[in-house]
Every structure is written in C-alpha cells, then in structure tokens.
Short mmCIF file of C-alpha atoms and ligand atoms in Angstrom, two decimals:
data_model
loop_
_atom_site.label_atom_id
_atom_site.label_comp_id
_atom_site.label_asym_id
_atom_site.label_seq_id
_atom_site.Cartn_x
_atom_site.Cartn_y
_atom_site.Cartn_z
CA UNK A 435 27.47 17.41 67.25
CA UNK A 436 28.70 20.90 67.31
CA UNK A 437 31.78 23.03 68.58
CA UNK A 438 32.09 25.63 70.98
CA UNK A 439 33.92 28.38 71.06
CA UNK A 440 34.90 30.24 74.01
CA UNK A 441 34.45 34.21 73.64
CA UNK A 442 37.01 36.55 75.14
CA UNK A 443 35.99 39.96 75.82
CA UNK A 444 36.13 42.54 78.73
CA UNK A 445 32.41 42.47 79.54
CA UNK A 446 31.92 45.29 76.92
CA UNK A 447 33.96 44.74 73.67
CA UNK A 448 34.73 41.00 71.95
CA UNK A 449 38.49 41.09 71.63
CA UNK A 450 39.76 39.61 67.93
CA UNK A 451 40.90 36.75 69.59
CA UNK A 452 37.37 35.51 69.49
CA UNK A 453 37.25 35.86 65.72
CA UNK A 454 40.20 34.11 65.23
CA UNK A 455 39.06 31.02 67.09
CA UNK A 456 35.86 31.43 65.54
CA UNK A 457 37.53 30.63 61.89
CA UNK A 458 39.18 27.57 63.34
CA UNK A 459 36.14 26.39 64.64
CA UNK A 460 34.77 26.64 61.20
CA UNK A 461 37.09 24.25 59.45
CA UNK A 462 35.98 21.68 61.57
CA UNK A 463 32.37 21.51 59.85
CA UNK A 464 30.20 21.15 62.47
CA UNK A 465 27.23 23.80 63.64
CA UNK A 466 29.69 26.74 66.04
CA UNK A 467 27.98 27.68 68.97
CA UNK A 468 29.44 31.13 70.92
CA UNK A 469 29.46 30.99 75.19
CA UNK A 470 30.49 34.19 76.71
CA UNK A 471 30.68 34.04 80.42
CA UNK A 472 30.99 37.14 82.44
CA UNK A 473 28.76 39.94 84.25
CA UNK A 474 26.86 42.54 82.64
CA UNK A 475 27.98 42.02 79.12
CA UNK A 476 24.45 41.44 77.13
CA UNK A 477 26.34 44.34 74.47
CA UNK A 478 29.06 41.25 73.87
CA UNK A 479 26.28 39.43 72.79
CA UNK A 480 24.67 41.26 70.75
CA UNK A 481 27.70 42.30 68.48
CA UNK A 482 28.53 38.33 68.81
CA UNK A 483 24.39 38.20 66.78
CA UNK A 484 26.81 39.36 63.75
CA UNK A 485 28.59 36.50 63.30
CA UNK A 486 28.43 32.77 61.83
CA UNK A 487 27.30 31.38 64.99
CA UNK A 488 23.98 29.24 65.63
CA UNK A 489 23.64 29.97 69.15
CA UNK A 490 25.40 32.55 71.71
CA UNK A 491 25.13 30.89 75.12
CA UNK A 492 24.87 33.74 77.53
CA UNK A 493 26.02 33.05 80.72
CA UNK A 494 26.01 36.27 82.60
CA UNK A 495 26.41 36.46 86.36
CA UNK A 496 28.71 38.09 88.59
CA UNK A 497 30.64 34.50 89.37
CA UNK A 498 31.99 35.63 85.94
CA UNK A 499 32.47 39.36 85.98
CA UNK A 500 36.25 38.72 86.13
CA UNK A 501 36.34 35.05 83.73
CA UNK A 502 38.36 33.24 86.42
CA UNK A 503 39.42 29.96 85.09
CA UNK A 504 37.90 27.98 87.99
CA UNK A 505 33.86 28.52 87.83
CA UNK A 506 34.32 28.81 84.18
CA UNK A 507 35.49 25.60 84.04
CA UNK A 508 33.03 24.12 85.71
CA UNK A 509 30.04 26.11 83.55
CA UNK A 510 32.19 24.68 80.29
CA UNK A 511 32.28 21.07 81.68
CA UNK A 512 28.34 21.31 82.79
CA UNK A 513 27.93 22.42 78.60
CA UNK A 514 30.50 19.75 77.22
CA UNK A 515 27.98 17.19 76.87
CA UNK A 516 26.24 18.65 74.14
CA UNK A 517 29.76 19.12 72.24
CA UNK A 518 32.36 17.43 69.84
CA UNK A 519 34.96 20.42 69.97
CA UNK A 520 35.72 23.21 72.61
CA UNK A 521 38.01 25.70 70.80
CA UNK A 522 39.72 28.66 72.67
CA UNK A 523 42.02 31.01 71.40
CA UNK A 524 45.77 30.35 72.95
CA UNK A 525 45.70 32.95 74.78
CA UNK A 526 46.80 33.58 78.64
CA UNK A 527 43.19 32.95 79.31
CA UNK A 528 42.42 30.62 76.55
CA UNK A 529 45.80 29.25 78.35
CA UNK A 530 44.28 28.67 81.94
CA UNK A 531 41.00 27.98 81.03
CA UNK A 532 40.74 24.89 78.49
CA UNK A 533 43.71 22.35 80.35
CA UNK A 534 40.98 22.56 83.76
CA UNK A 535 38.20 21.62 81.41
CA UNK A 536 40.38 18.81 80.29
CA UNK A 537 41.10 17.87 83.79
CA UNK A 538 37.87 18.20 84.87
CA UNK A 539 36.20 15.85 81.70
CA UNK A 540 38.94 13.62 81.83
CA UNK A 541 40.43 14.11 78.41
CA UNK A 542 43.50 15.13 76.80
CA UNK A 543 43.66 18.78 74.94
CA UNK A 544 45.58 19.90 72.02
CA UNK A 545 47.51 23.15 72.55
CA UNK A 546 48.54 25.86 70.34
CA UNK A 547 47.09 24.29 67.21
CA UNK A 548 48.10 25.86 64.00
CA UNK A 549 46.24 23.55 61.25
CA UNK A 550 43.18 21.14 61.47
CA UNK A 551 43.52 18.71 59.55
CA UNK A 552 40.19 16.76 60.24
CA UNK A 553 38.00 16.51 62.79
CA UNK A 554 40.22 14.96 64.69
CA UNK A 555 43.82 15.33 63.80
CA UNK A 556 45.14 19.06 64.17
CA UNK A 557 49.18 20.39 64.08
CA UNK A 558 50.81 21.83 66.73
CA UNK A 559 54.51 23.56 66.68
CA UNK A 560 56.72 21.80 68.64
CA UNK A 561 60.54 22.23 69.85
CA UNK A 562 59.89 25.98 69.86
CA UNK A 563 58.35 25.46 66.60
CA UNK A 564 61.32 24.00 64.71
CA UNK A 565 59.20 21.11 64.17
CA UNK A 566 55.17 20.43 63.38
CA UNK A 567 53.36 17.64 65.18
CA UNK A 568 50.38 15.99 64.14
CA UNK A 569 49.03 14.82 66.50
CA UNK A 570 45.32 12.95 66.42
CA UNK A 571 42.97 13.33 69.43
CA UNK A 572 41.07 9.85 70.28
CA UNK A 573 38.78 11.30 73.08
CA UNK A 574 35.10 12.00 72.36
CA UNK A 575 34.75 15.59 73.11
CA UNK A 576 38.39 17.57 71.64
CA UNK A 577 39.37 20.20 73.22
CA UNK A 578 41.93 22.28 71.45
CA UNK A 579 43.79 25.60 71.96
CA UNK A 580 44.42 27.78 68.72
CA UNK A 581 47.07 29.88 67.55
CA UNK A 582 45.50 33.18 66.63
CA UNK A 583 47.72 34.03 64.24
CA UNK A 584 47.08 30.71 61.95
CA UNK A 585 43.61 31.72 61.27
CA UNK A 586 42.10 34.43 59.52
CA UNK A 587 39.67 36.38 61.63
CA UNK A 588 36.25 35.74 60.58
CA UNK A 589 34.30 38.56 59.50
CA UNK A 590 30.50 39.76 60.05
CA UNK A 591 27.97 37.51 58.76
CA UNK A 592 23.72 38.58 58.67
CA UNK A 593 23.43 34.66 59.13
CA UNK A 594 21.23 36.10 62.64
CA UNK A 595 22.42 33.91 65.78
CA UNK A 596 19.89 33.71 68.63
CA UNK A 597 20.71 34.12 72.28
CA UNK A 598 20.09 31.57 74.70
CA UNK A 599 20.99 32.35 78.85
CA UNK A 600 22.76 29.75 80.84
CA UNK A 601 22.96 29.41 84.46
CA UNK A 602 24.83 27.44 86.88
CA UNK A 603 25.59 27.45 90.06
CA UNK A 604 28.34 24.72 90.99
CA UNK A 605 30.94 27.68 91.55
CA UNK A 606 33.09 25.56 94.11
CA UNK A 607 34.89 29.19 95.14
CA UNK A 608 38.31 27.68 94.66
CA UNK A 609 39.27 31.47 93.66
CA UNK A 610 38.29 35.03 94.12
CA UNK A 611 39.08 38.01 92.14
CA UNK A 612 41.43 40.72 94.31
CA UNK A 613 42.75 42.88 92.06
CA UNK A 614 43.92 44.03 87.86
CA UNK A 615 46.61 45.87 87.35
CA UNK A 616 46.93 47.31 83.86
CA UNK A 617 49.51 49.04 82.30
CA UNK A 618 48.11 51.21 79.61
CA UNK A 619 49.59 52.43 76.36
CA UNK A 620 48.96 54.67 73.45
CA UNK A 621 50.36 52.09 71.69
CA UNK A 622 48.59 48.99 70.35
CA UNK A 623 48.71 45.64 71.80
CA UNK A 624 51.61 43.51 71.37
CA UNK A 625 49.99 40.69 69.91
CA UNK A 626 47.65 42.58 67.81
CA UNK A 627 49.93 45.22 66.18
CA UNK A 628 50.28 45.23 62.53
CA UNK A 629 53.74 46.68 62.99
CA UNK A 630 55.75 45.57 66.00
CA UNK A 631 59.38 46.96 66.46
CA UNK A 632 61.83 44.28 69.20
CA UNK A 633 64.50 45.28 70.54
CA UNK A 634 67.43 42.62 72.11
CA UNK A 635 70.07 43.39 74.29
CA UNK A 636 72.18 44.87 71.49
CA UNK A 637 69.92 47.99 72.52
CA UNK A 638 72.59 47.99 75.24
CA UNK A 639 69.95 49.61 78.12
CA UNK A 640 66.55 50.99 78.84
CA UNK A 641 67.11 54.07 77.94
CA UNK A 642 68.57 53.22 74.29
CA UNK A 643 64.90 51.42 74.28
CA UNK A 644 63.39 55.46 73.68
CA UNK A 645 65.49 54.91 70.01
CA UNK A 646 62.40 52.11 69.22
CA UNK A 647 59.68 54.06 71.01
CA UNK A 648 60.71 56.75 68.41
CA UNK A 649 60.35 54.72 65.19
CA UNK A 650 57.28 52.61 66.52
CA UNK A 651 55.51 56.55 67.06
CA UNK A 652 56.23 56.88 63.12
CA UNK A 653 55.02 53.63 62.40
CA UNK A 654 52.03 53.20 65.04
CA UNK A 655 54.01 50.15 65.83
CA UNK A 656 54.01 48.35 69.40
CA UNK A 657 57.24 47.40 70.80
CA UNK A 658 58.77 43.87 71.52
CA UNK A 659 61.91 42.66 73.37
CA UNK A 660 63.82 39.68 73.52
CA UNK A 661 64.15 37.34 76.87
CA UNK A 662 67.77 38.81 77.12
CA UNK A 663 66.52 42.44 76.91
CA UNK A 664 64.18 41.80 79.63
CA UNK A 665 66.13 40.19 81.76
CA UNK A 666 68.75 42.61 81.65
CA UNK A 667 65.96 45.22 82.70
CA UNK A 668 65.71 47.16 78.88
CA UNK A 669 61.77 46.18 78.65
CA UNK A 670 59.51 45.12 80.89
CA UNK A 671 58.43 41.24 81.30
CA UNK A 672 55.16 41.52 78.96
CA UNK A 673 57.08 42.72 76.39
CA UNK A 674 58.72 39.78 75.71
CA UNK A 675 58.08 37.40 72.19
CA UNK A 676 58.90 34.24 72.09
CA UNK A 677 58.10 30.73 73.08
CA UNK A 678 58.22 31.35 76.81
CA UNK A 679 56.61 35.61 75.43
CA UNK A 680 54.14 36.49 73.17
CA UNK A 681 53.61 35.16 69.87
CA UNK A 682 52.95 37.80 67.39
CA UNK A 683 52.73 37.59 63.58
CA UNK A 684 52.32 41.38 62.32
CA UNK A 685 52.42 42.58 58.62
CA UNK A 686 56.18 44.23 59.94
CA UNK A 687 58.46 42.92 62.23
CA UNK A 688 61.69 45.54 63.04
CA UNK A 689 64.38 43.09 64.75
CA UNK A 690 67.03 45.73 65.87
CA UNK A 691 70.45 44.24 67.84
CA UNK A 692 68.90 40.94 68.43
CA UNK A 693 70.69 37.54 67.22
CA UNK A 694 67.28 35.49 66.34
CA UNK A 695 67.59 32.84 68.90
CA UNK A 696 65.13 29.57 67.65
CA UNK A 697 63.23 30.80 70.61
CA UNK A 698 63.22 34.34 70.08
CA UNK A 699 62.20 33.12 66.34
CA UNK A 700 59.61 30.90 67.78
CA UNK A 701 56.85 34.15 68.58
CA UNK A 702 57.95 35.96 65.64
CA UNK A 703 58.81 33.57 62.76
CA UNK A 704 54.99 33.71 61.18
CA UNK A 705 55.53 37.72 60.81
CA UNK A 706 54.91 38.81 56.95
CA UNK A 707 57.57 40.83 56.45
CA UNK A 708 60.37 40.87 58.26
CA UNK A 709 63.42 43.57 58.79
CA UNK A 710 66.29 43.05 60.90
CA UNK A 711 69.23 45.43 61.99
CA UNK A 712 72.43 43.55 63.18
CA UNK A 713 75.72 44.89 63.06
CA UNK A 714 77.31 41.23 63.26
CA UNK A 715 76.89 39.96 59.41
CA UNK A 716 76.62 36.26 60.53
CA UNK A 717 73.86 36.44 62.71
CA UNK A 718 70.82 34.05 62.70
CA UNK A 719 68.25 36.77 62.21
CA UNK A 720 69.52 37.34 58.86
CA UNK A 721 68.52 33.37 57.92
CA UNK A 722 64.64 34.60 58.11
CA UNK A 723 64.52 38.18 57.69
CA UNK A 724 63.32 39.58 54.01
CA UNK A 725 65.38 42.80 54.38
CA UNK A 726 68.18 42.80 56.38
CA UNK A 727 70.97 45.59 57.24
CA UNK A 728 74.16 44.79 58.76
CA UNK A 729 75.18 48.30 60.75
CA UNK A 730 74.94 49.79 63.95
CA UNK A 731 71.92 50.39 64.98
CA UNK A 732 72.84 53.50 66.78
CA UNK A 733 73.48 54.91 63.65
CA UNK A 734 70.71 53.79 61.28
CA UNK A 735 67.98 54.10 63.80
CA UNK A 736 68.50 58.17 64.22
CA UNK A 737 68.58 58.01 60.26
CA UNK A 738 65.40 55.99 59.57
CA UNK A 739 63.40 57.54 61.76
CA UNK A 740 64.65 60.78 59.77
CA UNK A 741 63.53 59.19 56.63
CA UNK A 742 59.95 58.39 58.06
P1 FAD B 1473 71.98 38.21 71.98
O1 FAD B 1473 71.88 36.83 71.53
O2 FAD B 1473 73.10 38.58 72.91
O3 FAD B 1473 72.08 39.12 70.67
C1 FAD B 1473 72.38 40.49 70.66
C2 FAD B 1473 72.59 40.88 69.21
O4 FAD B 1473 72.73 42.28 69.14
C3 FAD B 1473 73.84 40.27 68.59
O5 FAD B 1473 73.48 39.55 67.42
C4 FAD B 1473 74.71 41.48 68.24
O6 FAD B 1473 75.42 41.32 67.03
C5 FAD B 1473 73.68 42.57 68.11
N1 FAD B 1473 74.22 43.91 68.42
C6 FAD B 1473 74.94 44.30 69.51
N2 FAD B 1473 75.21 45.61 69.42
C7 FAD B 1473 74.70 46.05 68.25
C8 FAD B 1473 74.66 47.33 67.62
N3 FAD B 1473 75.24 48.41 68.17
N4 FAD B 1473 74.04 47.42 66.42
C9 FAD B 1473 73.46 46.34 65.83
N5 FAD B 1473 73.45 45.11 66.40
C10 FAD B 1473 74.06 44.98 67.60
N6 FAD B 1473 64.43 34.55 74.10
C11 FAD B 1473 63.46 35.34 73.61
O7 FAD B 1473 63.73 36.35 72.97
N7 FAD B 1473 62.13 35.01 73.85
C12 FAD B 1473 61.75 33.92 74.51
O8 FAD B 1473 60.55 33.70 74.69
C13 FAD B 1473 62.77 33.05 75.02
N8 FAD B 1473 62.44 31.92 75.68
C14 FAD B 1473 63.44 31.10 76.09
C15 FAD B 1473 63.11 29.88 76.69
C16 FAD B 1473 64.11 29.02 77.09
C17 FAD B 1473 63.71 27.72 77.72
C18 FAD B 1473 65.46 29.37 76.90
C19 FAD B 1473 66.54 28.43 77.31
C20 FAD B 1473 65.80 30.56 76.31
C21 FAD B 1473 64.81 31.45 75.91
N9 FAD B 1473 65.12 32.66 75.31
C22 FAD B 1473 64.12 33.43 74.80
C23 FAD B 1473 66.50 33.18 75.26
C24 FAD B 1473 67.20 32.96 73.93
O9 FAD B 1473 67.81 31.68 73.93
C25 FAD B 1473 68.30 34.00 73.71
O10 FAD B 1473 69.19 33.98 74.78
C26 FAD B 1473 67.77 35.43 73.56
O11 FAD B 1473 66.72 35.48 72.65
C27 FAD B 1473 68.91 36.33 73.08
O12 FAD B 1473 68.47 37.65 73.09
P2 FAD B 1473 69.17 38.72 72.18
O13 FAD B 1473 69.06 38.31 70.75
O14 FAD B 1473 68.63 40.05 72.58
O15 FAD B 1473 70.69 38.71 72.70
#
C-alpha cells in the first residue's frame, strides 16, 4: 500500500506546505504518491517531478481551478482505494478538505498530527497543546492532518517521478466558486515567516500597531496579534496565532505587551527563539520566552528599532 499526499498550490507555484506533508508522509514507509487537483497547473507538476514521489496524479480540470473541498473530496474518495494513508498539511484547506473524505469513506481522521509514531499510531496536541495524545487509528485507510511546523520540509530529490492524469466526473455541484478576496502584503506570510513580530492588546490601539510594522520592516518579519488585539480592532482577524489563529513556529518570535495566554502559547510555543517585551515582571510569557525584557514597550520599541 502507499500514501497520498495532497498538494497545495495556486495552480502555478507548490506552496511549502506540500513539502512539509511530504516529509510526514515519508516516515510512514510506504511508496508517497503526489495528487494535485486544480485547472491549468501542468507547471505544479512538473516542479512536483523533483521530488521523492513515485507518482504525481494529475487531475487537472476546471471542477478544480479553485480546489473546493466538495468535488475534491469526491476525486480523493474515488483514489482512496488504492491507499493506506491520505496526508494533508493542516492547513485551512488541508482543514476542509480531509474531515469530508473521512465522512465520505466512513472513517475517522487524525488532526493536527505532530509525530508518527507507526503506521498507525500518530500524536496530536491536545487542550490547546498543554497535553500530547496518542492516539492509534484502527480504520484501514488513515487519514491524517499534519502540523507543518513538526516536519522538516523535504528537499529536491533526482529520484524522477512520472505523471499520471486522473479524471472524474462525479462533481455533485454541492458548491461553486464566487469570489477571492486577498489582502496582499510586502510582507511574508504569517505562517511562513522566519521572523514574526505579535503584538497583544498591551499595544493599546491600531495605530500603536505601526511601532511593530516598523521593527518587522528591519527584520523582514510578518506581524502577529493576539485574540485580544483583534478583537479590540488593533489587527485584523487573519492576523491572529493561536489555537483558534494561526500556528506559526519561526526561527524569531517578538511577543511585545502580550501576557502568553496557554492559547495564545498554543500557535506560537514551537517558535525557536523566542523574545518577549512585558512591562508586568510576572507575566506568563516570561515562563517560555529565551530572552525576555520587562519595560514598556513604548519605550524600548523606538530604541530597538534604533539599534537595528
Ligand atoms: P492580555 O492578557 O490583556 O495581556 C496584555 C499584556 O500587555 C499584559 O501582560 C500587560 O502586562 C502587557 N502590557 C500592557 N501595557 C504594556 C506596555 N506599555 N508595555 C509592555 N507590556 C504592556 N488568544 C490568542 O492570542 N489566540 C488565540 O487563538 C486564542 N484563542 C482562544 C480560544 C478560546 C476558546 C478562548 C477562551 C480564548 C482564546 N484566546 C486566544 C484568548 C486568550 O485567552 C487571551 O485572552 C488573549 O490571548 C490575551 O491577549 P493579550 O495577551 O493581548 O491580552
């Protein structure tokens, strides 16, 4: 039997992601096979040839253009037979994708896994990752969601993987694409920074947020928030990290006026190296950061960014 592992890409680029599923997929020792699904995207494919796959399935049709969860489902259930494993990558679309599969085979899936243990028993964070499950999946085919961060992307390989197309046409048109709406940034992606800078509501507004912006221009950081930040209308809602945000795990992580809250800690915890900047000394940031400064932040930020 083999695994496969669902691509993510934008019908022109293969977004790391991918790469990180991919290396999951490999410590489960069986033969990887790639699918991509979407419309006009042969060049995915053929910088997907580069890696340790055995076979890209190619399914490339305009059903797909924009990867809605619901035909994709259905082409990933039509495939399943022919697999142990279906890994995606936990992300919002590895998110919405892999529990319909499950529904739709009639088997339970493993979310959000952070270790494999075998080939059937994986571990998954649980109360806002204070705790590890293992947890063992009994079903024949496993389908499992991975924590990106918990894997080192896999890198090129000449192994050579050959193409194959795949059709179907069961799309039951339970959804229709009607419109994207994307903000863009100079910055880089939350979740894929090497540097990311939050800010909590210790920044006191939005415009105190242009203090961050400042230090993550230095740094070519991207900039976080906490739940209370956003909610108090500092950042906007996809800046937020955390177990109901984005979980990020960057080589820097900049807390500045935010307590640590277990779930604030939850989609930031995994970070190499982490900084915080509290003025209260007591706070529960301080428990995991590396380097920590108790001051105002309205009077070290001005000053570091000097330094930089
Ligand atoms: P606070 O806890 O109010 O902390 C502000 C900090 O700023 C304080 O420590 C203070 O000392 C410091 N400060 C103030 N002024 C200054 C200054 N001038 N200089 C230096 N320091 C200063 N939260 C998330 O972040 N992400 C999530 O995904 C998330 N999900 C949640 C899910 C659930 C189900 C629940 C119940 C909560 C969730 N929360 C989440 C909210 C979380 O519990 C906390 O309320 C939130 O993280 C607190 O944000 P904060 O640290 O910005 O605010």
């Amino acid at each position: 039997m083999a695994t496969l592992v669902i691509a993510e890409h934008d019908n022109a680029q293969l977004k790391p992601a991918t790469l990180h599923a991919l290396a999951a997929a490999a410590e489960l020792n069986t033969e990887t096979d790639l699918l991509i699904m979407g419309h006009q995207c042969q060049a995915v494919a053929d910088v997907a040839v580069g890696l340790k796959v055995g076979t890209i399935l190619l399914a490339d049709a305009v059903e797909y253009e924009h990867q809605l969860a619901e035909p994709c489902a259905e082409l990933v259930q039509s495939l399943a037979c022919d697999y142990s494993h279906i890994v995606a990558a936990a992300t919002t679309t590895g998110k919405n994708l892999l529990p319909r599969v499950a529904a739709l085979l009639d088997v339970g899936m493993v979310s959000e896994v952070i270790a494999i243990e075998s080939s059937d028993t994986f571990c998954r964070p649980i109360y806002a990752g204070n705790a590890i499950a293992t947890v063992q999946a009994l079903d024949a085919i496993k389908l499992l969601t991975v924590r990106a961060s918990a894997f080192t992307a896999v890198g090129s390989s000449d192994h050579g993987a050959t193409i194959r197309k795949v059709t179907f046409s069961g799309d039951s048109g339970g959804s229709r694409f009607v419109s994207e709406a994307l903000a863009s940034s100079a910055r880089p992606e939350l979740t894929a920074a090497r540097v990311v800078i939050s800010g909590g509501r210790g920044m006191g507004s939005k415009e105190n947020f242009a203090l961050l912006e400042q230090l993550a221009d230095k740094l070519n950081g991207a900039i976080g928030a906490t739940r209370a930040a956003v909610d108090a209308g500092f950042a906007a809602n996809d800046m937020q990290v955390g177990q109901t945000g984005k979980i990020v795990a960057p080589e820097l992580y900049i807390a500045v006026g935010l307590s640590g809250a277990i779930q604030h800690l939850a989609g930031m915890k995994e970070a190499k190296v982490i900084v915080a900047i509290n003025k209260d000394a007591d706070a529960p940031i301080f428990e995991v950061a590396d380097y920590g400064l108790v001051a105002d932040l309205f009077e070290v930020l001005p000053e570091l960014e000097q330094l930089l």
